[in-house]
């Protein structure tokens, strides 16, 4: 910073007043200047060579006053700098608290998603508020009828992950957001072996997205939240815990192997069939099946939850809900199916992240 505190016509200020010969011995005056004699250390002094000791008179202002004038300016500069540093630190801290910490980015190019606010972390209501906008209802129409499932928005322009069995054989797909707005969707890619599919909304932008977590960190007993559209009830929230890990669940690859009844298919009354431990549940899985390692949860899942999200208490997606056990009352002659009894299964999100590039390329179709 350059200052000019001298009155007009005063001595130049680019020379330190403490170097003037009046403030030091004759032997140091030259050292403060250019190494010349005291008589040449300060050029105006040449007019006073006859003065005692050859010293020039002191300048017409007091150096001490000048030093005092400098201090407030330096202090103000230091205060401004300190305020800038502290302010920046506070802004960073507030930003991290508002954002719930650094965002989680799923591999395969998924964007950062909404996370639970710091004040609501660890609560079901906080998770529901943060993640519900990224969960959609999927209606798939085919020659076999209409089915209802769920999906998870992973990009702002409308990429949605769901189960393959939700959209398998669909001739038309309608997606309803949590706001009630409806879009038509196209299938981007499917992977029947992993029961995963990727669809894309037409003309969508600026959508709320979900954050993909890390299912390898999930432990038995962890609290979880499930969000989906069971029986067409959009945005239904249930909660529970992780009951078990690495369950070998077997499901049909498409609806052709399940008596024509996909999960939630209206009019059929059938649940999505699956096998576990050599036994078939919720119907015949057919000839073409696939097996995957699943997370087991007691969070209530019902027909229509397939393709929805299983979420940890930080608001991160840890699984895609895919199968459920529902004891049927058909033996009693009613022909209808009972609801959830706390035996639900989800595809680990790390399986999805590893498969995302393949789904985007359509290589698994």
GROMACS .gro file of C-alpha atoms in nm:
model
  365
    1UNK     CA    1   0.000   0.000   0.000
    2UNK     CA    2   0.137   0.348  -0.087
    3UNK     CA    3   0.070   0.635   0.150
    4UNK     CA    4   0.131   1.008   0.115
    5UNK     CA    5   0.090   1.170   0.453
    6UNK     CA    6   0.329   1.463   0.396
    7UNK     CA    7   0.212   1.814   0.316
    8UNK     CA    8   0.285   1.955  -0.025
    9UNK     CA    9   0.658   2.036  -0.055
   10UNK     CA   10   0.762   1.813   0.234
   11UNK     CA   11   1.055   1.580   0.213
   12UNK     CA   12   1.024   1.268  -0.003
   13UNK     CA   13   0.860   0.978   0.180
   14UNK     CA   14   1.046   0.696   0.009
   15UNK     CA   15   1.330   0.728   0.256
   16UNK     CA   16   1.294   0.591   0.608
   17UNK     CA   17   1.312   0.880   0.860
   18UNK     CA   18   1.512   0.664   1.096
   19UNK     CA   19   1.797   0.670   0.846
   20UNK     CA   20   1.836   1.047   0.874
   21UNK     CA   21   2.173   1.143   1.030
   22UNK     CA   22   2.011   1.337   1.312
   23UNK     CA   23   1.883   1.011   1.457
   24UNK     CA   24   2.206   0.816   1.436
   25UNK     CA   25   2.576   0.851   1.473
   26UNK     CA   26   2.784   0.986   1.184
   27UNK     CA   27   2.920   0.638   1.123
   28UNK     CA   28   2.575   0.489   1.059
   29UNK     CA   29   2.429   0.764   0.850
   30UNK     CA   30   2.609   0.648   0.540
   31UNK     CA   31   2.511   0.289   0.608
   32UNK     CA   32   2.152   0.389   0.603
   33UNK     CA   33   2.196   0.553   0.268
   34UNK     CA   34   2.422   0.431  -0.010
   35UNK     CA   35   2.743   0.386   0.182
   36UNK     CA   36   2.860   0.748   0.125
   37UNK     CA   37   2.971   0.997   0.391
   38UNK     CA   38   2.721   1.159   0.625
   39UNK     CA   39   2.737   1.474   0.419
   40UNK     CA   40   2.605   1.292   0.114
   41UNK     CA   41   2.361   1.056   0.286
   42UNK     CA   42   2.093   1.317   0.248
   43UNK     CA   43   2.131   1.556  -0.043
   44UNK     CA   44   1.952   1.859   0.110
   45UNK     CA   45   2.209   1.848   0.387
   46UNK     CA   46   2.470   1.992   0.149
   47UNK     CA   47   2.331   2.339   0.220
   48UNK     CA   48   2.425   2.306   0.585
   49UNK     CA   49   2.781   2.186   0.567
   50UNK     CA   50   2.882   2.460   0.809
   51UNK     CA   51   2.655   2.334   1.083
   52UNK     CA   52   2.825   2.172   1.384
   53UNK     CA   53   2.921   1.817   1.305
   54UNK     CA   54   2.807   1.861   0.945
   55UNK     CA   55   2.460   1.739   1.038
   56UNK     CA   56   2.166   1.871   0.841
   57UNK     CA   57   1.872   2.013   1.035
   58UNK     CA   58   1.586   1.779   1.117
   59UNK     CA   59   1.302   1.763   0.861
   60UNK     CA   60   1.008   2.001   0.912
   61UNK     CA   61   0.787   1.727   1.055
   62UNK     CA   62   0.828   1.489   1.344
   63UNK     CA   63   0.913   1.133   1.243
   64UNK     CA   64   0.742   1.006   1.557
   65UNK     CA   65   0.415   1.161   1.446
   66UNK     CA   66   0.452   0.999   1.107
   67UNK     CA   67   0.503   0.660   1.266
   68UNK     CA   68   0.193   0.712   1.478
   69UNK     CA   69  -0.004   0.800   1.166
   70UNK     CA   70   0.100   0.476   1.009
   71UNK     CA   71  -0.021   0.253   1.289
   72UNK     CA   72  -0.397   0.304   1.251
   73UNK     CA   73  -0.371   0.238   0.879
   74UNK     CA   74  -0.173  -0.081   0.934
   75UNK     CA   75  -0.416  -0.187   1.206
   76UNK     CA   76  -0.715  -0.132   0.978
   77UNK     CA   77  -0.551  -0.336   0.705
   78UNK     CA   78  -0.479  -0.619   0.947
   79UNK     CA   79  -0.836  -0.612   1.077
   80UNK     CA   80  -0.972  -0.623   0.724
   81UNK     CA   81  -0.750  -0.916   0.639
   82UNK     CA   82  -0.845  -1.103   0.955
   83UNK     CA   83  -1.213  -1.040   0.890
   84UNK     CA   84  -1.173  -1.175   0.540
   85UNK     CA   85  -1.009  -1.493   0.668
   86UNK     CA   86  -1.263  -1.546   0.946
   87UNK     CA   87  -1.551  -1.460   0.716
   88UNK     CA   88  -1.431  -1.708   0.458
   89UNK     CA   89  -1.401  -1.978   0.722
   90UNK     CA   90  -1.751  -1.909   0.851
   91UNK     CA   91  -1.892  -1.913   0.498
   92UNK     CA   92  -1.726  -2.248   0.431
   93UNK     CA   93  -1.856  -2.394   0.756
   94UNK     CA   94  -2.210  -2.268   0.696
   95UNK     CA   95  -2.199  -2.408   0.344
   96UNK     CA   96  -2.096  -2.748   0.471
   97UNK     CA   97  -2.367  -2.749   0.737
   98UNK     CA   98  -2.635  -2.643   0.492
   99UNK     CA   99  -2.527  -2.904   0.243
  100UNK     CA  100  -2.491  -3.179   0.497
  101UNK     CA  101  -2.120  -3.208   0.416
  102UNK     CA  102  -1.957  -3.291   0.088
  103UNK     CA  103  -2.188  -3.436  -0.166
  104UNK     CA  104  -2.175  -3.800  -0.259
  105UNK     CA  105  -2.124  -3.875  -0.625
  106UNK     CA  106  -2.215  -4.216  -0.755
  107UNK     CA  107  -1.978  -4.381  -0.999
  108UNK     CA  108  -2.085  -4.408  -1.357
  109UNK     CA  109  -2.152  -4.036  -1.386
  110UNK     CA  110  -2.452  -3.994  -1.157
  111UNK     CA  111  -2.470  -3.640  -1.024
  112UNK     CA  112  -2.472  -3.534  -0.662
  113UNK     CA  113  -2.814  -3.566  -0.508
  114UNK     CA  114  -3.014  -3.416  -0.228
  115UNK     CA  115  -2.899  -3.502   0.122
  116UNK     CA  116  -3.054  -3.475   0.465
  117UNK     CA  117  -3.012  -3.138   0.635
  118UNK     CA  118  -2.779  -3.128   0.933
  119UNK     CA  119  -3.063  -3.060   1.176
  120UNK     CA  120  -3.270  -3.357   1.047
  121UNK     CA  121  -2.998  -3.620   1.008
  122UNK     CA  122  -3.085  -3.957   1.152
  123UNK     CA  123  -3.461  -3.903   1.136
  124UNK     CA  124  -3.711  -4.074   0.907
  125UNK     CA  125  -3.883  -3.741   0.844
  126UNK     CA  126  -3.553  -3.581   0.744
  127UNK     CA  127  -3.473  -3.862   0.501
  128UNK     CA  128  -3.823  -3.854   0.355
  129UNK     CA  129  -3.814  -3.477   0.304
  130UNK     CA  130  -3.476  -3.486   0.134
  131UNK     CA  131  -3.518  -3.792  -0.090
  132UNK     CA  132  -3.889  -3.811  -0.175
  133UNK     CA  133  -3.859  -3.556  -0.460
  134UNK     CA  134  -3.620  -3.796  -0.635
  135UNK     CA  135  -3.853  -4.099  -0.619
  136UNK     CA  136  -4.110  -4.145  -0.896
  137UNK     CA  137  -4.403  -4.369  -0.983
  138UNK     CA  138  -4.373  -4.568  -1.305
  139UNK     CA  139  -4.673  -4.689  -1.500
  140UNK     CA  140  -4.595  -4.945  -1.770
  141UNK     CA  141  -4.854  -5.053  -2.026
  142UNK     CA  142  -4.812  -5.375  -2.223
  143UNK     CA  143  -5.024  -5.629  -2.403
  144UNK     CA  144  -5.052  -5.819  -2.073
  145UNK     CA  145  -5.198  -5.522  -1.887
  146UNK     CA  146  -5.080  -5.230  -1.678
  147UNK     CA  147  -4.823  -5.243  -1.398
  148UNK     CA  148  -4.713  -4.996  -1.137
  149UNK     CA  149  -4.363  -4.965  -1.001
  150UNK     CA  150  -4.120  -4.706  -0.872
  151UNK     CA  151  -3.794  -4.547  -0.982
  152UNK     CA  152  -3.506  -4.329  -0.862
  153UNK     CA  153  -3.400  -4.011  -1.044
  154UNK     CA  154  -3.020  -3.999  -1.076
  155UNK     CA  155  -2.964  -3.708  -1.319
  156UNK     CA  156  -3.124  -3.366  -1.352
  157UNK     CA  157  -3.228  -3.434  -1.712
  158UNK     CA  158  -3.436  -3.736  -1.617
  159UNK     CA  159  -3.236  -4.058  -1.605
  160UNK     CA  160  -3.425  -4.298  -1.379
  161UNK     CA  161  -3.317  -4.634  -1.241
  162UNK     CA  162  -3.574  -4.905  -1.179
  163UNK     CA  163  -3.612  -5.283  -1.192
  164UNK     CA  164  -3.611  -5.457  -1.526
  165UNK     CA  165  -3.926  -5.645  -1.430
  166UNK     CA  166  -4.112  -5.315  -1.381
  167UNK     CA  167  -4.077  -5.207  -1.745
  168UNK     CA  168  -4.017  -5.543  -1.917
  169UNK     CA  169  -4.237  -5.578  -2.225
  170UNK     CA  170  -4.381  -5.226  -2.184
  171UNK     CA  171  -4.513  -5.056  -2.495
  172UNK     CA  172  -4.560  -4.725  -2.317
  173UNK     CA  173  -4.408  -4.586  -1.997
  174UNK     CA  174  -4.553  -4.296  -1.799
  175UNK     CA  175  -4.362  -4.147  -1.505
  176UNK     CA  176  -4.520  -3.933  -1.235
  177UNK     CA  177  -4.298  -3.708  -1.021
  178UNK     CA  178  -4.361  -3.631  -0.655
  179UNK     CA  179  -4.501  -3.296  -0.773
  180UNK     CA  180  -4.769  -3.474  -0.977
  181UNK     CA  181  -4.617  -3.379  -1.312
  182UNK     CA  182  -4.622  -3.662  -1.567
  183UNK     CA  183  -4.366  -3.746  -1.836
  184UNK     CA  184  -4.337  -4.006  -2.107
  185UNK     CA  185  -4.020  -4.215  -2.074
  186UNK     CA  186  -3.810  -4.425  -2.309
  187UNK     CA  187  -3.604  -4.731  -2.220
  188UNK     CA  188  -3.230  -4.656  -2.243
  189UNK     CA  189  -3.094  -4.994  -2.138
  190UNK     CA  190  -3.188  -5.304  -1.944
  191UNK     CA  191  -2.992  -5.575  -1.765
  192UNK     CA  192  -3.227  -5.870  -1.697
  193UNK     CA  193  -2.944  -6.063  -1.529
  194UNK     CA  194  -2.927  -5.799  -1.256
  195UNK     CA  195  -3.295  -5.702  -1.275
  196UNK     CA  196  -3.200  -5.341  -1.348
  197UNK     CA  197  -3.317  -5.093  -1.609
  198UNK     CA  198  -3.249  -4.732  -1.702
  199UNK     CA  199  -3.519  -4.511  -1.853
  200UNK     CA  200  -3.507  -4.146  -1.961
  201UNK     CA  201  -3.780  -3.884  -1.943
  202UNK     CA  202  -3.859  -3.683  -2.253
  203UNK     CA  203  -3.794  -3.310  -2.221
  204UNK     CA  204  -3.709  -3.308  -1.851
  205UNK     CA  205  -3.460  -3.073  -1.683
  206UNK     CA  206  -3.374  -2.943  -1.338
  207UNK     CA  207  -3.505  -3.249  -1.155
  208UNK     CA  208  -3.417  -3.334  -0.797
  209UNK     CA  209  -3.170  -3.622  -0.790
  210UNK     CA  210  -3.079  -3.891  -0.539
  211UNK     CA  211  -2.731  -3.945  -0.397
  212UNK     CA  212  -2.594  -4.296  -0.450
  213UNK     CA  213  -2.426  -4.430  -0.138
  214UNK     CA  214  -2.197  -4.726  -0.071
  215UNK     CA  215  -2.370  -5.056   0.003
  216UNK     CA  216  -2.043  -5.217   0.111
  217UNK     CA  217  -2.066  -5.010   0.430
  218UNK     CA  218  -2.412  -5.140   0.521
  219UNK     CA  219  -2.435  -5.347   0.839
  220UNK     CA  220  -2.705  -5.566   0.985
  221UNK     CA  221  -2.915  -5.355   1.218
  222UNK     CA  222  -2.864  -5.028   1.028
  223UNK     CA  223  -3.179  -4.818   1.011
  224UNK     CA  224  -3.323  -4.768   0.663
  225UNK     CA  225  -3.611  -4.595   0.490
  226UNK     CA  226  -3.801  -4.724   0.187
  227UNK     CA  227  -3.985  -4.491  -0.051
  228UNK     CA  228  -4.201  -4.600  -0.343
  229UNK     CA  229  -4.551  -4.629  -0.483
  230UNK     CA  230  -4.710  -4.943  -0.339
  231UNK     CA  231  -5.046  -5.012  -0.502
  232UNK     CA  232  -5.013  -4.677  -0.679
  233UNK     CA  233  -4.988  -4.477  -0.355
  234UNK     CA  234  -4.717  -4.237  -0.469
  235UNK     CA  235  -4.448  -4.134  -0.224
  236UNK     CA  236  -4.525  -4.387   0.048
  237UNK     CA  237  -4.256  -4.391   0.320
  238UNK     CA  238  -4.180  -4.688   0.545
  239UNK     CA  239  -3.886  -4.760   0.773
  240UNK     CA  240  -3.706  -5.050   0.935
  241UNK     CA  241  -3.361  -5.203   0.959
  242UNK     CA  242  -3.126  -5.414   0.752
  243UNK     CA  243  -3.217  -5.770   0.850
  244UNK     CA  244  -2.948  -5.960   0.661
  245UNK     CA  245  -2.683  -5.922   0.391
  246UNK     CA  246  -2.599  -6.119   0.077
  247UNK     CA  247  -2.924  -6.309   0.042
  248UNK     CA  248  -2.932  -6.512  -0.281
  249UNK     CA  249  -3.262  -6.404  -0.435
  250UNK     CA  250  -3.383  -6.550  -0.765
  251UNK     CA  251  -3.635  -6.366  -0.983
  252UNK     CA  252  -3.777  -6.406  -1.331
  253UNK     CA  253  -3.591  -6.217  -1.603
  254UNK     CA  254  -3.911  -6.072  -1.746
  255UNK     CA  255  -4.285  -6.092  -1.712
  256UNK     CA  256  -4.314  -6.371  -1.969
  257UNK     CA  257  -4.188  -6.617  -1.710
  258UNK     CA  258  -4.420  -6.510  -1.431
  259UNK     CA  259  -4.764  -6.606  -1.556
  260UNK     CA  260  -4.790  -6.268  -1.724
  261UNK     CA  261  -4.814  -6.086  -1.393
  262UNK     CA  262  -4.549  -5.832  -1.310
  263UNK     CA  263  -4.531  -5.674  -0.967
  264UNK     CA  264  -4.828  -5.452  -0.908
  265UNK     CA  265  -4.995  -5.544  -1.235
  266UNK     CA  266  -5.354  -5.436  -1.210
  267UNK     CA  267  -5.620  -5.706  -1.245
  268UNK     CA  268  -5.392  -6.003  -1.192
  269UNK     CA  269  -5.363  -6.001  -0.816
  270UNK     CA  270  -5.015  -6.156  -0.836
  271UNK     CA  271  -4.701  -6.040  -0.657
  272UNK     CA  272  -4.367  -6.041  -0.833
  273UNK     CA  273  -4.249  -6.403  -0.785
  274UNK     CA  274  -3.906  -6.490  -0.647
  275UNK     CA  275  -3.713  -6.788  -0.517
  276UNK     CA  276  -3.510  -6.824  -0.201
  277UNK     CA  277  -3.358  -7.134  -0.048
  278UNK     CA  278  -3.490  -7.353  -0.328
  279UNK     CA  279  -3.851  -7.248  -0.272
  280UNK     CA  280  -4.070  -7.025  -0.489
  281UNK     CA  281  -4.273  -6.740  -0.341
  282UNK     CA  282  -4.550  -6.520  -0.475
  283UNK     CA  283  -4.600  -6.736  -0.782
  284UNK     CA  284  -4.406  -6.928  -1.044
  285UNK     CA  285  -4.077  -6.769  -1.147
  286UNK     CA  286  -4.084  -6.947  -1.481
  287UNK     CA  287  -3.793  -7.093  -1.673
  288UNK     CA  288  -3.573  -6.785  -1.726
  289UNK     CA  289  -3.448  -6.658  -1.393
  290UNK     CA  290  -3.154  -6.465  -1.253
  291UNK     CA  291  -2.999  -6.466  -0.907
  292UNK     CA  292  -2.834  -6.177  -0.725
  293UNK     CA  293  -2.706  -6.096  -0.379
  294UNK     CA  294  -2.965  -5.885  -0.199
  295UNK     CA  295  -3.001  -5.675   0.112
  296UNK     CA  296  -3.284  -5.803   0.330
  297UNK     CA  297  -3.496  -5.548   0.518
  298UNK     CA  298  -3.801  -5.548   0.741
  299UNK     CA  299  -3.909  -5.208   0.605
  300UNK     CA  300  -4.258  -5.266   0.467
  301UNK     CA  301  -4.256  -5.332   0.091
  302UNK     CA  302  -4.568  -5.399  -0.112
  303UNK     CA  303  -4.657  -5.443  -0.481
  304UNK     CA  304  -4.547  -5.125  -0.654
  305UNK     CA  305  -4.239  -5.068  -0.435
  306UNK     CA  306  -4.023  -5.245  -0.693
  307UNK     CA  307  -3.763  -5.010  -0.840
  308UNK     CA  308  -3.793  -4.768  -0.549
  309UNK     CA  309  -3.524  -4.666  -0.305
  310UNK     CA  310  -3.385  -4.821   0.010
  311UNK     CA  311  -3.210  -4.534   0.188
  312UNK     CA  312  -2.974  -4.496   0.482
  313UNK     CA  313  -3.021  -4.232   0.750
  314UNK     CA  314  -2.786  -3.992   0.571
  315UNK     CA  315  -3.024  -3.983   0.276
  316UNK     CA  316  -2.807  -4.198   0.046
  317UNK     CA  317  -2.950  -4.471  -0.176
  318UNK     CA  318  -2.807  -4.805  -0.064
  319UNK     CA  319  -3.039  -5.036  -0.257
  320UNK     CA  320  -3.310  -5.067  -0.523
  321UNK     CA  321  -3.612  -5.246  -0.380
  322UNK     CA  322  -3.685  -5.550  -0.593
  323UNK     CA  323  -3.872  -5.835  -0.421
  324UNK     CA  324  -4.092  -5.911  -0.124
  325UNK     CA  325  -4.253  -6.207   0.041
  326UNK     CA  326  -4.629  -6.181   0.084
  327UNK     CA  327  -4.819  -6.483   0.217
  328UNK     CA  328  -5.119  -6.535  -0.004
  329UNK     CA  329  -5.466  -6.604   0.122
  330UNK     CA  330  -5.546  -6.791  -0.199
  331UNK     CA  331  -5.563  -7.112   0.005
  332UNK     CA  332  -5.865  -6.968   0.176
  333UNK     CA  333  -6.031  -6.921  -0.160
  334UNK     CA  334  -6.019  -6.541  -0.180
  335UNK     CA  335  -5.759  -6.532  -0.456
  336UNK     CA  336  -5.611  -6.209  -0.319
  337UNK     CA  337  -5.267  -6.149  -0.177
  338UNK     CA  338  -5.176  -6.036   0.171
  339UNK     CA  339  -4.950  -5.741   0.242
  340UNK     CA  340  -4.593  -5.714   0.360
  341UNK     CA  341  -4.475  -5.924   0.652
  342UNK     CA  342  -4.133  -5.763   0.680
  343UNK     CA  343  -3.942  -5.980   0.432
  344UNK     CA  344  -3.823  -5.747   0.160
  345UNK     CA  345  -3.515  -5.750  -0.062
  346UNK     CA  346  -3.315  -5.482  -0.242
  347UNK     CA  347  -3.040  -5.488  -0.503
  348UNK     CA  348  -2.727  -5.330  -0.347
  349UNK     CA  349  -2.653  -4.986  -0.494
  350UNK     CA  350  -2.293  -5.086  -0.569
  351UNK     CA  351  -2.433  -5.340  -0.816
  352UNK     CA  352  -2.618  -5.055  -0.985
  353UNK     CA  353  -2.316  -4.825  -0.991
  354UNK     CA  354  -2.102  -5.097  -1.149
  355UNK     CA  355  -2.371  -5.152  -1.414
  356UNK     CA  356  -2.460  -4.791  -1.488
  357UNK     CA  357  -2.230  -4.739  -1.786
  358UNK     CA  358  -2.360  -5.060  -1.944
  359UNK     CA  359  -2.719  -4.947  -1.895
  360UNK     CA  360  -2.643  -4.607  -2.049
  361UNK     CA  361  -2.484  -4.771  -2.350
  362UNK     CA  362  -2.780  -5.006  -2.391
  363UNK     CA  363  -2.538  -5.299  -2.397
  364UNK     CA  364  -2.741  -5.502  -2.153
  365UNK     CA  365  -3.064  -5.478  -2.352
   0.00000   0.00000   0.00000
